[in-house]
Coordinates of C-alpha atoms and ligand atoms in Angstrom, one line a residue:
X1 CA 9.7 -5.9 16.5
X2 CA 9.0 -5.8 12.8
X3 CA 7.3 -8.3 10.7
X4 CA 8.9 -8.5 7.0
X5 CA 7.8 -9.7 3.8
X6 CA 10.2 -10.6 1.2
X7 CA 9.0 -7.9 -1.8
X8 CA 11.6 -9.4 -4.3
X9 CA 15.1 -11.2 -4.7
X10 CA 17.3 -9.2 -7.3
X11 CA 19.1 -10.6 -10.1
X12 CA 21.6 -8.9 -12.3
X13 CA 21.9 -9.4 -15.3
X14 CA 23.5 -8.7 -19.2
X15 CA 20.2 -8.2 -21.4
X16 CA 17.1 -7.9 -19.4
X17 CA 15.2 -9.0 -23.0
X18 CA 17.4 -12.2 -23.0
X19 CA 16.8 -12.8 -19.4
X20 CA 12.9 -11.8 -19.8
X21 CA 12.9 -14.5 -22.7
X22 CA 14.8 -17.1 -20.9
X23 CA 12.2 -16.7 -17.6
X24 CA 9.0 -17.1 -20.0
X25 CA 10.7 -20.2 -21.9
X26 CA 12.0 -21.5 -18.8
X27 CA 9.3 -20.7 -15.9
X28 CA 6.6 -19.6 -17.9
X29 CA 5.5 -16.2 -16.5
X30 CA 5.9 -12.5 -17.6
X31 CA 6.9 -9.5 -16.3
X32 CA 4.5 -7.3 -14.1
X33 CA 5.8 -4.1 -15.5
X34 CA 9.3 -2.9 -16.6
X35 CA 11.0 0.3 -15.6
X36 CA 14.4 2.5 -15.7
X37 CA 15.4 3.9 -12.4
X38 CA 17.5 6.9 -13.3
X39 CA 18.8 7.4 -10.0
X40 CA 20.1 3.6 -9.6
X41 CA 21.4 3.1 -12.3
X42 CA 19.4 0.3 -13.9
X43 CA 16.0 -0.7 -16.3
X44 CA 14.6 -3.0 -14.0
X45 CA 11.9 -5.9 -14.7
X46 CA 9.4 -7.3 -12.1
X47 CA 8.1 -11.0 -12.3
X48 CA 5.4 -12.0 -9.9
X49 CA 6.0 -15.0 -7.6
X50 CA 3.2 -15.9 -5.1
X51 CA 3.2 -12.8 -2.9
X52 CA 6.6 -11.7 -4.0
X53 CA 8.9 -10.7 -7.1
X54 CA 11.8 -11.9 -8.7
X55 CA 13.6 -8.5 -9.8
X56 CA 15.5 -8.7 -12.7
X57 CA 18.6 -5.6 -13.4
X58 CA 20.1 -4.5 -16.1
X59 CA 22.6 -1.8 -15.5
X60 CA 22.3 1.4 -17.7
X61 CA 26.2 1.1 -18.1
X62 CA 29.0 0.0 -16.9
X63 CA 30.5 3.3 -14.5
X64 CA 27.1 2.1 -12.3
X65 CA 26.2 0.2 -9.2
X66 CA 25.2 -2.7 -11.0
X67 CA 27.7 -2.6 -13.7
X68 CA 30.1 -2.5 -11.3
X69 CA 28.9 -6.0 -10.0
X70 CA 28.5 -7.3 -13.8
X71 CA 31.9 -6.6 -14.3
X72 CA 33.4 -8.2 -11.2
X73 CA 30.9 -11.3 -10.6
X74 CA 29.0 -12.0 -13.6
X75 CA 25.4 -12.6 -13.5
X76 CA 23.7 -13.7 -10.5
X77 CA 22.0 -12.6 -7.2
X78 CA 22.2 -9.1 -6.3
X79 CA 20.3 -9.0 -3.5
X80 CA 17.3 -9.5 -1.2
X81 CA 14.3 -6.9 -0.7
X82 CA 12.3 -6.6 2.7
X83 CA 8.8 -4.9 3.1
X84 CA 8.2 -3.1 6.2
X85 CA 5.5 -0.8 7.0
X86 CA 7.8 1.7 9.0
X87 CA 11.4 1.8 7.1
X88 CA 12.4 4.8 9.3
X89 CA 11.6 2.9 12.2
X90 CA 13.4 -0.3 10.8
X91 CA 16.7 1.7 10.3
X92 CA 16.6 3.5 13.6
X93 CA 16.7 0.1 14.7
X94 CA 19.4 -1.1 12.0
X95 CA 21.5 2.0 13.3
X96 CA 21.1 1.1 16.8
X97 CA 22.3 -2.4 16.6
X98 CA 25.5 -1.1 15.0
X99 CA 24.8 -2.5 11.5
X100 CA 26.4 -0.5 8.2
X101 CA 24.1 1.5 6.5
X102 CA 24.1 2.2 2.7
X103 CA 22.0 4.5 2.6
X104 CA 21.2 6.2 6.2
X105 CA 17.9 8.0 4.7
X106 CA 15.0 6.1 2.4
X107 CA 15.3 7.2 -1.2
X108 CA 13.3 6.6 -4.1
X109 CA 13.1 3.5 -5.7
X110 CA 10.7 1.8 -8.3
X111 CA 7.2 2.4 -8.5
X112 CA 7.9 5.3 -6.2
X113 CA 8.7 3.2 -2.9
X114 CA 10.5 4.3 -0.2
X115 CA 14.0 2.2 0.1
X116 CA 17.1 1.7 1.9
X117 CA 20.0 -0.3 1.0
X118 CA 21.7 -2.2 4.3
X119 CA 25.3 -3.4 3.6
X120 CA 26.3 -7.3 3.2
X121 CA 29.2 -6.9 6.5
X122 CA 25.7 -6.1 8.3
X123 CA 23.7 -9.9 7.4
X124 CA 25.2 -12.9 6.1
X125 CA 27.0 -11.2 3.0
X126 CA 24.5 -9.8 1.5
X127 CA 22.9 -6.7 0.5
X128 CA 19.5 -6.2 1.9
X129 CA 17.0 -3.7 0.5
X130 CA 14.1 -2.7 3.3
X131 CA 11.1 -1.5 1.1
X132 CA 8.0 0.6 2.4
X133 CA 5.2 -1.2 1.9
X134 CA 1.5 -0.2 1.8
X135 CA -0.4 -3.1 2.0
Ligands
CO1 CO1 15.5 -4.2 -5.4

């Protein structure tokens, strides 16, 4: 089997600035680093929790991934990220128990990482993000 960590719950979000300010007021922490991610769409913030991140999107427009979800749900949780230290592996083994992949190869995500996005039908309704990690 695999042993996950949880890398980062994702949040979407209007204004990362206003969302950035409302976590310092609020929670009292800052982000780790802040980046746009051409190929999904989104500037994304990262805020360290403990051993994990709170991910905060902002789409780069509307006609994206993450606009798309602005526009139909409002702000809220996007979804869940899971380190693994094989993600090939882990979506051989996604594949083979019939779940619906997103993406069926690992692209590139921020900070360079290797991801795959899994598809809500496939766990509890919602979208899951398996990370290479590393560590
Ligand atoms: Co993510």
């Amino acid at each position: 089997m695999f042993a996950y960590n949880l890398d980062h719950v994702a949040l979407a979000v209007y204004s990362l600035d206003a969302a950035l300010a409302d976590y310092a007021r609020l929670f009292g922490a800052e982000p780790m680093y802040r980046e746009v991610v051409e190929e999904q769409g989104v500037e994304e913030a990262m805020i360290a929790v403990g051993g994990s991140f709170i991910q905060l999107l902002q789409p780069l427009g509307p006609d994206t991934p993450v606009g798309r979800f602005l526009e139909s749900r409002g702000e809220g949780m996007h979804h869940i990220a899971l380190a693994v230290a094989d993600i090939d592996a882990a979506l051989e083994h996604l594949r083979a128990e019939g779940s619906q992949l997103v993406d069926e190869r690992p692209r590139r995500g921020g900070r360079g990482a290797r991801i795959a996005f899994v598809h809500p039908k496939s766990f509890a309704g919602t979208l899951v993000e398996l990370v290479e990690s590393h560590a």
